[in-house]
Amino acid sequence: MQLKMGVSSLLWTERFGAGDVGLFQKVRKAGFKVFEICVADPFDFPVETVRKAAEDAGIGLTTISVAANDRNPVSPDAACRQRAVDFLKQMVDINMGIGSPVIGGPNYAAWGYITGKARTPDEWNWATDTIRQAAEHAMQAGKVRIALEPINRFETYFINTAADALALAEATGMDNVGVHLDTFHMIREETNIAAAVKACGKRLFYCHVCENTRGIPGTGLVPWKVFFRAIKKAGYKGPLTIESFDPNFEEINRTCAIWRKFAENGEQLATQGMKNLKAIAAKI
């Protein structure tokens, strides 16, 4: 099985900017086909600089977005929910501008927002409406797709499993809304990884290949052969993106509870992880 490997900007920087576009050449030379940008502020993003640098490097781009408390799709404050809509619409425009086909990430509820109880019907409807409006804008703008990433219970109470992400995607009534699976979260929340992939089917739009520790992929508990066989059977053709975080980060590591050093640096984690995963996939 051949893998189309991607790598996240979060292995190098917490806030990607114009000064980071030199990473495109670096990761392309290392063998990655896709570079994922975590967009912190879409209203101050260097679209043209990024687009040109990616074209020069010959690398594909994807993005992820993270809902925050001041733009929370499930906030009881209507003004806050509108900011979430505006944020996602701007993300769509960025993706169109840089040639990215998909926006992934936990974009349905503020990351780290915990109410202390299960989601409510009102919250479900608010999230559905936010994603639907962004997806309608994406249909008008071009071919950008929105992928909803289920994450673990310690980071959100809202969407933890592939089944719930799929249900939310389907509730929008939009064909350009699907699921973004991340093996780090799957190993904590799914009871059957292969079944979760199968359930997503054609709505599996994006994948993160991360170890259960967030360390070097291929060194932990994730059943990679099971996962690879499942996505192959599902017909997934998109990138498999390695995501982790530099131990010196502050904001992200506080939310994700990253306190250990898993590699000398992000580049080593990514390149060794790619080597490990390709070796595993070659036997499938």
PDB file of C-alpha atoms in Angstrom:
ATOM      1  CA  MET A   1       0.000   0.000   0.000  1.00  0.00           C
ATOM      2  CA  GLN A   2       1.366   3.388  -1.029  1.00  0.00           C
ATOM      3  CA  LEU A   3       0.913   6.276   1.413  1.00  0.00           C
ATOM      4  CA  LYS A   4       0.456   9.939   0.502  1.00  0.00           C
ATOM      5  CA  MET A   5       2.111  11.475   3.538  1.00  0.00           C
ATOM      6  CA  GLY A   6       1.410  14.914   4.969  1.00  0.00           C
ATOM      7  CA  VAL A   7       2.843  16.802   7.922  1.00  0.00           C
ATOM      8  CA  SER A   8       1.420  19.501  10.182  1.00  0.00           C
ATOM      9  CA  SER A   9       2.835  22.980  10.707  1.00  0.00           C
ATOM     10  CA  LEU A  10       2.333  22.360  14.437  1.00  0.00           C
ATOM     11  CA  LEU A  11       5.515  20.289  14.508  1.00  0.00           C
ATOM     12  CA  TRP A  12       7.430  23.536  13.979  1.00  0.00           C
ATOM     13  CA  THR A  13       5.312  26.512  14.953  1.00  0.00           C
ATOM     14  CA  GLU A  14       2.279  27.313  17.066  1.00  0.00           C
ATOM     15  CA  ARG A  15       1.302  30.229  14.814  1.00  0.00           C
ATOM     16  CA  PHE A  16       2.127  29.770  11.145  1.00  0.00           C
ATOM     17  CA  GLY A  17       2.975  32.968   9.281  1.00  0.00           C
ATOM     18  CA  ALA A  18       4.679  34.283   6.153  1.00  0.00           C
ATOM     19  CA  GLY A  19       8.097  33.664   7.697  1.00  0.00           C
ATOM     20  CA  ASP A  20       7.403  29.927   7.875  1.00  0.00           C
ATOM     21  CA  VAL A  21       6.886  29.211   4.171  1.00  0.00           C
ATOM     22  CA  GLY A  22      10.479  27.954   3.911  1.00  0.00           C
ATOM     23  CA  LEU A  23       9.174  24.797   5.591  1.00  0.00           C
ATOM     24  CA  PHE A  24       7.502  23.818   2.324  1.00  0.00           C
ATOM     25  CA  GLN A  25      10.823  23.114   0.608  1.00  0.00           C
ATOM     26  CA  LYS A  26      12.169  21.319   3.683  1.00  0.00           C
ATOM     27  CA  VAL A  27       9.296  18.875   4.038  1.00  0.00           C
ATOM     28  CA  ARG A  28       9.030  18.284   0.288  1.00  0.00           C
ATOM     29  CA  LYS A  29      12.701  17.288   0.188  1.00  0.00           C
ATOM     30  CA  ALA A  30      12.052  14.974   3.150  1.00  0.00           C
ATOM     31  CA  GLY A  31       9.466  13.110   1.098  1.00  0.00           C
ATOM     32  CA  PHE A  32       6.154  14.604   2.237  1.00  0.00           C
ATOM     33  CA  LYS A  33       3.552  15.348  -0.417  1.00  0.00           C
ATOM     34  CA  VAL A  34       1.284  17.615   1.627  1.00  0.00           C
ATOM     35  CA  PHE A  35       1.817  20.343   4.212  1.00  0.00           C
ATOM     36  CA  GLU A  36      -1.016  21.058   6.638  1.00  0.00           C
ATOM     37  CA  ILE A  37      -1.340  24.593   7.983  1.00  0.00           C
ATOM     38  CA  CYS A  38      -3.030  25.230  11.298  1.00  0.00           C
ATOM     39  CA  VAL A  39      -4.542  28.670  10.736  1.00  0.00           C
ATOM     40  CA  ALA A  40      -4.672  30.693  13.946  1.00  0.00           C
ATOM     41  CA  ASP A  41      -6.049  33.949  12.504  1.00  0.00           C
ATOM     42  CA  PRO A  42      -7.694  33.667   9.084  1.00  0.00           C
ATOM     43  CA  PHE A  43      -8.276  37.420   8.967  1.00  0.00           C
ATOM     44  CA  ASP A  44      -4.510  38.033   8.900  1.00  0.00           C
ATOM     45  CA  PHE A  45      -3.267  35.206   6.711  1.00  0.00           C
ATOM     46  CA  PRO A  46      -0.696  35.714   3.890  1.00  0.00           C
ATOM     47  CA  VAL A  47      -2.652  33.930   1.160  1.00  0.00           C
ATOM     48  CA  GLU A  48      -0.596  34.956  -1.857  1.00  0.00           C
ATOM     49  CA  THR A  49       2.757  34.376  -0.136  1.00  0.00           C
ATOM     50  CA  VAL A  50       1.676  30.892   0.940  1.00  0.00           C
ATOM     51  CA  ARG A  51       0.204  29.991  -2.438  1.00  0.00           C
ATOM     52  CA  LYS A  52       3.309  31.013  -4.361  1.00  0.00           C
ATOM     53  CA  ALA A  53       5.725  29.315  -1.941  1.00  0.00           C
ATOM     54  CA  ALA A  54       3.756  26.056  -2.103  1.00  0.00           C
ATOM     55  CA  GLU A  55       3.721  26.148  -5.901  1.00  0.00           C
ATOM     56  CA  ASP A  56       7.464  26.798  -5.979  1.00  0.00           C
ATOM     57  CA  ALA A  57       8.078  23.877  -3.620  1.00  0.00           C
ATOM     58  CA  GLY A  58       5.735  21.555  -5.494  1.00  0.00           C
ATOM     59  CA  ILE A  59       3.801  20.617  -2.384  1.00  0.00           C
ATOM     60  CA  GLY A  60       0.073  20.303  -1.743  1.00  0.00           C
ATOM     61  CA  LEU A  61      -1.640  22.159   1.078  1.00  0.00           C
ATOM     62  CA  THR A  62      -4.434  21.426   3.512  1.00  0.00           C
ATOM     63  CA  THR A  63      -5.614  23.378   6.547  1.00  0.00           C
ATOM     64  CA  ILE A  64      -7.143  22.791   9.929  1.00  0.00           C
ATOM     65  CA  SER A  65      -9.133  25.276  11.981  1.00  0.00           C
ATOM     66  CA  VAL A  66      -9.955  25.253  15.660  1.00  0.00           C
ATOM     67  CA  ALA A  67     -13.058  26.831  17.138  1.00  0.00           C
ATOM     68  CA  ALA A  68     -12.303  29.040  20.151  1.00  0.00           C
ATOM     69  CA  ASN A  69     -14.303  30.536  23.001  1.00  0.00           C
ATOM     70  CA  ASP A  70     -14.735  33.877  21.246  1.00  0.00           C
ATOM     71  CA  ARG A  71     -16.042  32.118  18.124  1.00  0.00           C
ATOM     72  CA  ASN A  72     -17.801  29.124  19.606  1.00  0.00           C
ATOM     73  CA  PRO A  73     -20.413  27.478  17.351  1.00  0.00           C
ATOM     74  CA  VAL A  74     -22.252  26.080  20.388  1.00  0.00           C
ATOM     75  CA  SER A  75     -22.250  29.225  22.518  1.00  0.00           C
ATOM     76  CA  PRO A  76     -25.652  30.353  23.835  1.00  0.00           C
ATOM     77  CA  ASP A  77     -24.623  33.846  22.641  1.00  0.00           C
ATOM     78  CA  ALA A  78     -25.863  34.411  19.076  1.00  0.00           C
ATOM     79  CA  ALA A  79     -23.145  37.009  18.399  1.00  0.00           C
ATOM     80  CA  CYS A  80     -20.472  34.492  19.358  1.00  0.00           C
ATOM     81  CA  ARG A  81     -21.987  31.908  17.026  1.00  0.00           C
ATOM     82  CA  GLN A  82     -22.017  34.446  14.205  1.00  0.00           C
ATOM     83  CA  ARG A  83     -18.292  35.016  14.730  1.00  0.00           C
ATOM     84  CA  ALA A  84     -17.859  31.258  14.326  1.00  0.00           C
ATOM     85  CA  VAL A  85     -19.691  31.405  10.990  1.00  0.00           C
ATOM     86  CA  ASP A  86     -17.576  34.351   9.845  1.00  0.00           C
ATOM     87  CA  PHE A  87     -14.412  32.526  10.912  1.00  0.00           C
ATOM     88  CA  LEU A  88     -15.261  29.393   8.932  1.00  0.00           C
ATOM     89  CA  LYS A  89     -16.304  31.372   5.860  1.00  0.00           C
ATOM     90  CA  GLN A  90     -12.960  33.137   5.950  1.00  0.00           C
ATOM     91  CA  MET A  91     -11.262  29.747   6.259  1.00  0.00           C
ATOM     92  CA  VAL A  92     -13.081  28.668   3.108  1.00  0.00           C
ATOM     93  CA  ASP A  93     -11.788  31.732   1.269  1.00  0.00           C
ATOM     94  CA  ILE A  94      -8.221  31.026   2.441  1.00  0.00           C
ATOM     95  CA  ASN A  95      -8.434  27.444   1.222  1.00  0.00           C
ATOM     96  CA  MET A  96      -9.678  28.601  -2.145  1.00  0.00           C
ATOM     97  CA  GLY A  97      -6.843  31.109  -2.324  1.00  0.00           C
ATOM     98  CA  ILE A  98      -4.051  28.655  -1.522  1.00  0.00           C
ATOM     99  CA  GLY A  99      -5.468  25.684  -3.410  1.00  0.00           C
ATOM    100  CA  SER A 100      -6.319  23.542  -0.395  1.00  0.00           C
ATOM    101  CA  PRO A 101      -9.199  21.106  -0.969  1.00  0.00           C
ATOM    102  CA  VAL A 102     -10.162  20.537   2.671  1.00  0.00           C
ATOM    103  CA  ILE A 103     -10.520  22.215   6.069  1.00  0.00           C
ATOM    104  CA  GLY A 104     -10.163  19.785   8.958  1.00  0.00           C
ATOM    105  CA  GLY A 105     -10.096  20.098  12.731  1.00  0.00           C
ATOM    106  CA  PRO A 106     -12.536  20.436  15.642  1.00  0.00           C
ATOM    107  CA  ASN A 107     -14.474  23.270  14.048  1.00  0.00           C
ATOM    108  CA  TYR A 108     -17.929  22.485  15.506  1.00  0.00           C
ATOM    109  CA  ALA A 109     -17.348  23.599  19.135  1.00  0.00           C
ATOM    110  CA  ALA A 110     -14.696  25.574  20.969  1.00  0.00           C
ATOM    111  CA  TRP A 111     -11.604  23.475  21.672  1.00  0.00           C
ATOM    112  CA  GLY A 112     -11.306  22.880  25.416  1.00  0.00           C
ATOM    113  CA  TYR A 113     -14.828  24.198  26.070  1.00  0.00           C
ATOM    114  CA  ILE A 114     -16.395  21.886  28.668  1.00  0.00           C
ATOM    115  CA  THR A 115     -19.826  22.501  30.182  1.00  0.00           C
ATOM    116  CA  GLY A 116     -19.748  19.578  32.607  1.00  0.00           C
ATOM    117  CA  LYS A 117     -22.679  17.831  30.951  1.00  0.00           C
ATOM    118  CA  ALA A 118     -23.598  16.127  27.699  1.00  0.00           C
ATOM    119  CA  ARG A 119     -24.402  18.223  24.646  1.00  0.00           C
ATOM    120  CA  THR A 120     -27.943  19.564  24.381  1.00  0.00           C
ATOM    121  CA  PRO A 121     -30.353  19.598  21.416  1.00  0.00           C
ATOM    122  CA  ASP A 122     -29.927  23.382  21.178  1.00  0.00           C
ATOM    123  CA  GLU A 123     -26.155  23.021  20.963  1.00  0.00           C
ATOM    124  CA  TRP A 124     -26.491  20.368  18.279  1.00  0.00           C
ATOM    125  CA  ASN A 125     -28.726  22.635  16.237  1.00  0.00           C
ATOM    126  CA  TRP A 126     -26.374  25.599  16.690  1.00  0.00           C
ATOM    127  CA  ALA A 127     -23.377  23.573  15.519  1.00  0.00           C
ATOM    128  CA  THR A 128     -25.341  22.190  12.564  1.00  0.00           C
ATOM    129  CA  ASP A 129     -26.397  25.670  11.506  1.00  0.00           C
ATOM    130  CA  THR A 130     -22.852  27.057  11.764  1.00  0.00           C
ATOM    131  CA  ILE A 131     -21.322  24.271   9.693  1.00  0.00           C
ATOM    132  CA  ARG A 132     -24.155  24.417   7.154  1.00  0.00           C
ATOM    133  CA  GLN A 133     -23.653  28.130   6.536  1.00  0.00           C
ATOM    134  CA  ALA A 134     -19.911  27.639   6.055  1.00  0.00           C
ATOM    135  CA  ALA A 135     -20.536  24.678   3.739  1.00  0.00           C
ATOM    136  CA  GLU A 136     -22.998  26.679   1.647  1.00  0.00           C
ATOM    137  CA  HIS A 137     -20.352  29.388   1.292  1.00  0.00           C
ATOM    138  CA  ALA A 138     -17.851  26.704   0.271  1.00  0.00           C
ATOM    139  CA  MET A 139     -20.208  25.440  -2.427  1.00  0.00           C
ATOM    140  CA  GLN A 140     -20.529  28.962  -3.798  1.00  0.00           C
ATOM    141  CA  ALA A 141     -16.781  29.627  -3.591  1.00  0.00           C
ATOM    142  CA  GLY A 142     -15.569  26.430  -5.233  1.00  0.00           C
ATOM    143  CA  LYS A 143     -14.762  22.861  -4.232  1.00  0.00           C
ATOM    144  CA  VAL A 144     -13.511  23.224  -0.651  1.00  0.00           C
ATOM    145  CA  ARG A 145     -14.763  20.528   1.716  1.00  0.00           C
ATOM    146  CA  ILE A 146     -15.200  20.781   5.487  1.00  0.00           C
ATOM    147  CA  ALA A 147     -14.139  17.797   7.615  1.00  0.00           C
ATOM    148  CA  LEU A 148     -15.277  17.491  11.241  1.00  0.00           C
ATOM    149  CA  GLU A 149     -12.672  15.975  13.566  1.00  0.00           C
ATOM    150  CA  PRO A 150     -13.952  13.996  16.565  1.00  0.00           C
ATOM    151  CA  ILE A 151     -11.550  14.507  19.459  1.00  0.00           C
ATOM    152  CA  ASN A 152     -11.238  12.918  22.881  1.00  0.00           C
ATOM    153  CA  ARG A 153     -13.477  13.585  25.872  1.00  0.00           C
ATOM    154  CA  PHE A 154     -10.806  15.585  27.698  1.00  0.00           C
ATOM    155  CA  GLU A 155     -10.762  18.220  24.946  1.00  0.00           C
ATOM    156  CA  THR A 156     -14.466  18.356  24.084  1.00  0.00           C
ATOM    157  CA  TYR A 157     -17.756  16.868  25.221  1.00  0.00           C
ATOM    158  CA  PHE A 158     -19.413  17.556  21.884  1.00  0.00           C
ATOM    159  CA  ILE A 159     -18.064  15.150  19.223  1.00  0.00           C
ATOM    160  CA  ASN A 160     -15.864  12.244  20.351  1.00  0.00           C
ATOM    161  CA  THR A 161     -16.541   9.478  17.825  1.00  0.00           C
ATOM    162  CA  ALA A 162     -16.668   8.976  14.077  1.00  0.00           C
ATOM    163  CA  ALA A 163     -20.360   8.093  14.367  1.00  0.00           C
ATOM    164  CA  ASP A 164     -21.190  11.423  15.986  1.00  0.00           C
ATOM    165  CA  ALA A 165     -19.084  13.386  13.482  1.00  0.00           C
ATOM    166  CA  LEU A 166     -20.821  11.563  10.641  1.00  0.00           C
ATOM    167  CA  ALA A 167     -24.237  12.300  12.155  1.00  0.00           C
ATOM    168  CA  LEU A 168     -23.414  16.002  12.404  1.00  0.00           C
ATOM    169  CA  ALA A 169     -22.098  16.055   8.838  1.00  0.00           C
ATOM    170  CA  GLU A 170     -25.264  14.408   7.569  1.00  0.00           C
ATOM    171  CA  ALA A 171     -27.453  16.737   9.653  1.00  0.00           C
ATOM    172  CA  THR A 172     -26.145  19.722   7.694  1.00  0.00           C
ATOM    173  CA  GLY A 173     -27.641  18.298   4.515  1.00  0.00           C
ATOM    174  CA  MET A 174     -24.472  19.287   2.667  1.00  0.00           C
ATOM    175  CA  ASP A 175     -22.438  16.830   0.586  1.00  0.00           C
ATOM    176  CA  ASN A 176     -19.246  18.842   1.126  1.00  0.00           C
ATOM    177  CA  VAL A 177     -19.233  18.185   4.888  1.00  0.00           C
ATOM    178  CA  GLY A 178     -17.558  15.007   6.079  1.00  0.00           C
ATOM    179  CA  VAL A 179     -15.327  13.485   8.732  1.00  0.00           C
ATOM    180  CA  HIS A 180     -11.696  14.008   9.720  1.00  0.00           C
ATOM    181  CA  LEU A 181     -10.338  10.986  11.607  1.00  0.00           C
ATOM    182  CA  ASP A 182      -7.300  11.164  13.909  1.00  0.00           C
ATOM    183  CA  THR A 183      -5.866   7.897  15.231  1.00  0.00           C
ATOM    184  CA  PHE A 184      -4.721   9.563  18.476  1.00  0.00           C
ATOM    185  CA  HIS A 185      -8.335  10.308  19.358  1.00  0.00           C
ATOM    186  CA  MET A 186      -9.725   7.128  17.808  1.00  0.00           C
ATOM    187  CA  ILE A 187      -7.719   4.832  20.048  1.00  0.00           C
ATOM    188  CA  ARG A 188      -9.274   6.540  23.068  1.00  0.00           C
ATOM    189  CA  GLU A 189     -12.859   6.806  21.921  1.00  0.00           C
ATOM    190  CA  GLU A 190     -13.661   4.124  19.326  1.00  0.00           C
ATOM    191  CA  THR A 191     -14.450   0.509  20.172  1.00  0.00           C
ATOM    192  CA  ASN A 192     -13.607  -0.720  16.658  1.00  0.00           C
ATOM    193  CA  ILE A 193     -11.269   1.335  14.469  1.00  0.00           C
ATOM    194  CA  ALA A 194     -12.022  -0.541  11.256  1.00  0.00           C
ATOM    195  CA  ALA A 195     -15.771  -0.214  11.796  1.00  0.00           C
ATOM    196  CA  ALA A 196     -15.431   3.519  12.469  1.00  0.00           C
ATOM    197  CA  VAL A 197     -13.591   4.026   9.183  1.00  0.00           C
ATOM    198  CA  LYS A 198     -16.096   1.891   7.305  1.00  0.00           C
ATOM    199  CA  ALA A 199     -19.030   3.856   8.724  1.00  0.00           C
ATOM    200  CA  CYS A 200     -17.630   7.111   7.362  1.00  0.00           C
ATOM    201  CA  GLY A 201     -17.398   5.669   3.857  1.00  0.00           C
ATOM    202  CA  LYS A 202     -17.330   8.377   1.194  1.00  0.00           C
ATOM    203  CA  ARG A 203     -17.628  11.042   3.878  1.00  0.00           C
ATOM    204  CA  LEU A 204     -14.114  10.306   5.120  1.00  0.00           C
ATOM    205  CA  PHE A 205     -12.478  13.504   3.882  1.00  0.00           C
ATOM    206  CA  TYR A 206      -9.237  13.700   5.878  1.00  0.00           C
ATOM    207  CA  CYS A 207      -6.942  11.697   8.190  1.00  0.00           C
ATOM    208  CA  HIS A 208      -4.360  12.402  10.886  1.00  0.00           C
ATOM    209  CA  VAL A 209      -1.956   9.533  11.561  1.00  0.00           C
ATOM    210  CA  CYS A 210      -0.821  10.110  15.136  1.00  0.00           C
ATOM    211  CA  GLU A 211       0.473   7.730  17.770  1.00  0.00           C
ATOM    212  CA  ASN A 212      -1.461   7.142  20.983  1.00  0.00           C
ATOM    213  CA  THR A 213       1.202   9.107  22.901  1.00  0.00           C
ATOM    214  CA  ARG A 214       1.450  11.845  20.228  1.00  0.00           C
ATOM    215  CA  GLY A 215       5.008  10.565  19.824  1.00  0.00           C
ATOM    216  CA  ILE A 216       6.652   9.053  16.742  1.00  0.00           C
ATOM    217  CA  PRO A 217       4.040   7.108  14.726  1.00  0.00           C
ATOM    218  CA  GLY A 218       4.796   3.409  14.713  1.00  0.00           C
ATOM    219  CA  THR A 219       6.213   3.328  18.239  1.00  0.00           C
ATOM    220  CA  GLY A 220       3.011   2.960  20.266  1.00  0.00           C
ATOM    221  CA  LEU A 221      -0.339   1.195  20.489  1.00  0.00           C
ATOM    222  CA  VAL A 222      -2.193   2.331  17.364  1.00  0.00           C
ATOM    223  CA  PRO A 223      -3.068  -0.755  15.239  1.00  0.00           C
ATOM    224  CA  TRP A 224      -1.665   0.674  12.019  1.00  0.00           C
ATOM    225  CA  LYS A 225      -2.281  -2.374   9.828  1.00  0.00           C
ATOM    226  CA  VAL A 226      -5.929  -2.398  10.861  1.00  0.00           C
ATOM    227  CA  PHE A 227      -6.261   1.305  10.118  1.00  0.00           C
ATOM    228  CA  PHE A 228      -4.470   1.140   6.774  1.00  0.00           C
ATOM    229  CA  ARG A 229      -6.519  -1.825   5.604  1.00  0.00           C
ATOM    230  CA  ALA A 230      -9.705  -0.013   6.608  1.00  0.00           C
ATOM    231  CA  ILE A 231      -8.953   3.228   4.762  1.00  0.00           C
ATOM    232  CA  LYS A 232      -7.825   1.278   1.714  1.00  0.00           C
ATOM    233  CA  LYS A 233     -11.104  -0.637   1.684  1.00  0.00           C
ATOM    234  CA  ALA A 234     -13.006   2.627   2.173  1.00  0.00           C
ATOM    235  CA  GLY A 235     -11.313   4.059  -0.910  1.00  0.00           C
ATOM    236  CA  TYR A 236      -9.678   6.961   0.918  1.00  0.00           C
ATOM    237  CA  LYS A 237      -7.185   8.679  -1.422  1.00  0.00           C
ATOM    238  CA  GLY A 238      -6.323  11.773   0.608  1.00  0.00           C
ATOM    239  CA  PRO A 239      -3.197  12.541   2.610  1.00  0.00           C
ATOM    240  CA  LEU A 240      -2.239  10.861   5.876  1.00  0.00           C
ATOM    241  CA  THR A 241      -0.950  13.733   7.964  1.00  0.00           C
ATOM    242  CA  ILE A 242       1.367  13.419  10.947  1.00  0.00           C
ATOM    243  CA  GLU A 243       0.417  15.858  13.689  1.00  0.00           C
ATOM    244  CA  SER A 244       2.150  16.474  16.990  1.00  0.00           C
ATOM    245  CA  PHE A 245       3.458  19.466  18.917  1.00  0.00           C
ATOM    246  CA  ASP A 246       6.780  20.935  19.956  1.00  0.00           C
ATOM    247  CA  PRO A 247       7.258  20.461  23.746  1.00  0.00           C
ATOM    248  CA  ASN A 248       8.135  24.163  24.035  1.00  0.00           C
ATOM    249  CA  PHE A 249       4.673  25.307  22.955  1.00  0.00           C
ATOM    250  CA  GLU A 250       2.508  26.823  25.670  1.00  0.00           C
ATOM    251  CA  GLU A 251      -1.110  27.326  24.603  1.00  0.00           C
ATOM    252  CA  ILE A 252      -1.538  24.090  22.651  1.00  0.00           C
ATOM    253  CA  ASN A 253       0.402  21.945  25.105  1.00  0.00           C
ATOM    254  CA  ARG A 254      -1.668  23.229  28.014  1.00  0.00           C
ATOM    255  CA  THR A 255      -4.861  22.076  26.323  1.00  0.00           C
ATOM    256  CA  CYS A 256      -3.406  18.816  24.975  1.00  0.00           C
ATOM    257  CA  ALA A 257      -1.369  18.023  28.135  1.00  0.00           C
ATOM    258  CA  ILE A 258       1.917  17.514  26.275  1.00  0.00           C
ATOM    259  CA  TRP A 259       4.655  17.506  28.897  1.00  0.00           C
ATOM    260  CA  ARG A 260       7.083  14.889  27.584  1.00  0.00           C
ATOM    261  CA  LYS A 261       9.680  15.100  24.853  1.00  0.00           C
ATOM    262  CA  PHE A 262       8.999  12.429  22.220  1.00  0.00           C
ATOM    263  CA  ALA A 263      11.804  13.317  19.788  1.00  0.00           C
ATOM    264  CA  GLU A 264      14.710  15.715  19.500  1.00  0.00           C
ATOM    265  CA  ASN A 265      12.526  18.035  17.434  1.00  0.00           C
ATOM    266  CA  GLY A 266       9.416  18.082  15.304  1.00  0.00           C
ATOM    267  CA  GLU A 267      11.301  17.292  12.131  1.00  0.00           C
ATOM    268  CA  GLN A 268      12.742  14.081  13.579  1.00  0.00           C
ATOM    269  CA  LEU A 269       9.323  12.988  14.832  1.00  0.00           C
ATOM    270  CA  ALA A 270       7.810  13.565  11.397  1.00  0.00           C
ATOM    271  CA  THR A 271      10.507  11.973   9.245  1.00  0.00           C
ATOM    272  CA  GLN A 272      10.958   8.910  11.458  1.00  0.00           C
ATOM    273  CA  GLY A 273       7.197   8.550  11.735  1.00  0.00           C
ATOM    274  CA  MET A 274       6.835   8.624   7.955  1.00  0.00           C
ATOM    275  CA  LYS A 275       9.566   5.992   7.614  1.00  0.00           C
ATOM    276  CA  ASN A 276       7.846   3.741  10.166  1.00  0.00           C
ATOM    277  CA  LEU A 277       4.399   4.061   8.613  1.00  0.00           C
ATOM    278  CA  LYS A 278       5.632   3.427   5.079  1.00  0.00           C
ATOM    279  CA  ALA A 279       7.397   0.285   6.281  1.00  0.00           C
ATOM    280  CA  ILE A 280       4.185  -0.969   7.873  1.00  0.00           C
ATOM    281  CA  ALA A 281       2.045  -0.087   4.852  1.00  0.00           C
ATOM    282  CA  ALA A 282       4.479  -1.809   2.471  1.00  0.00           C
ATOM    283  CA  LYS A 283       3.473  -5.143   4.005  1.00  0.00           C
ATOM    284  CA  ILE A 284      -0.238  -4.629   3.294  1.00  0.00           C
TER     285      ILE A 284
END
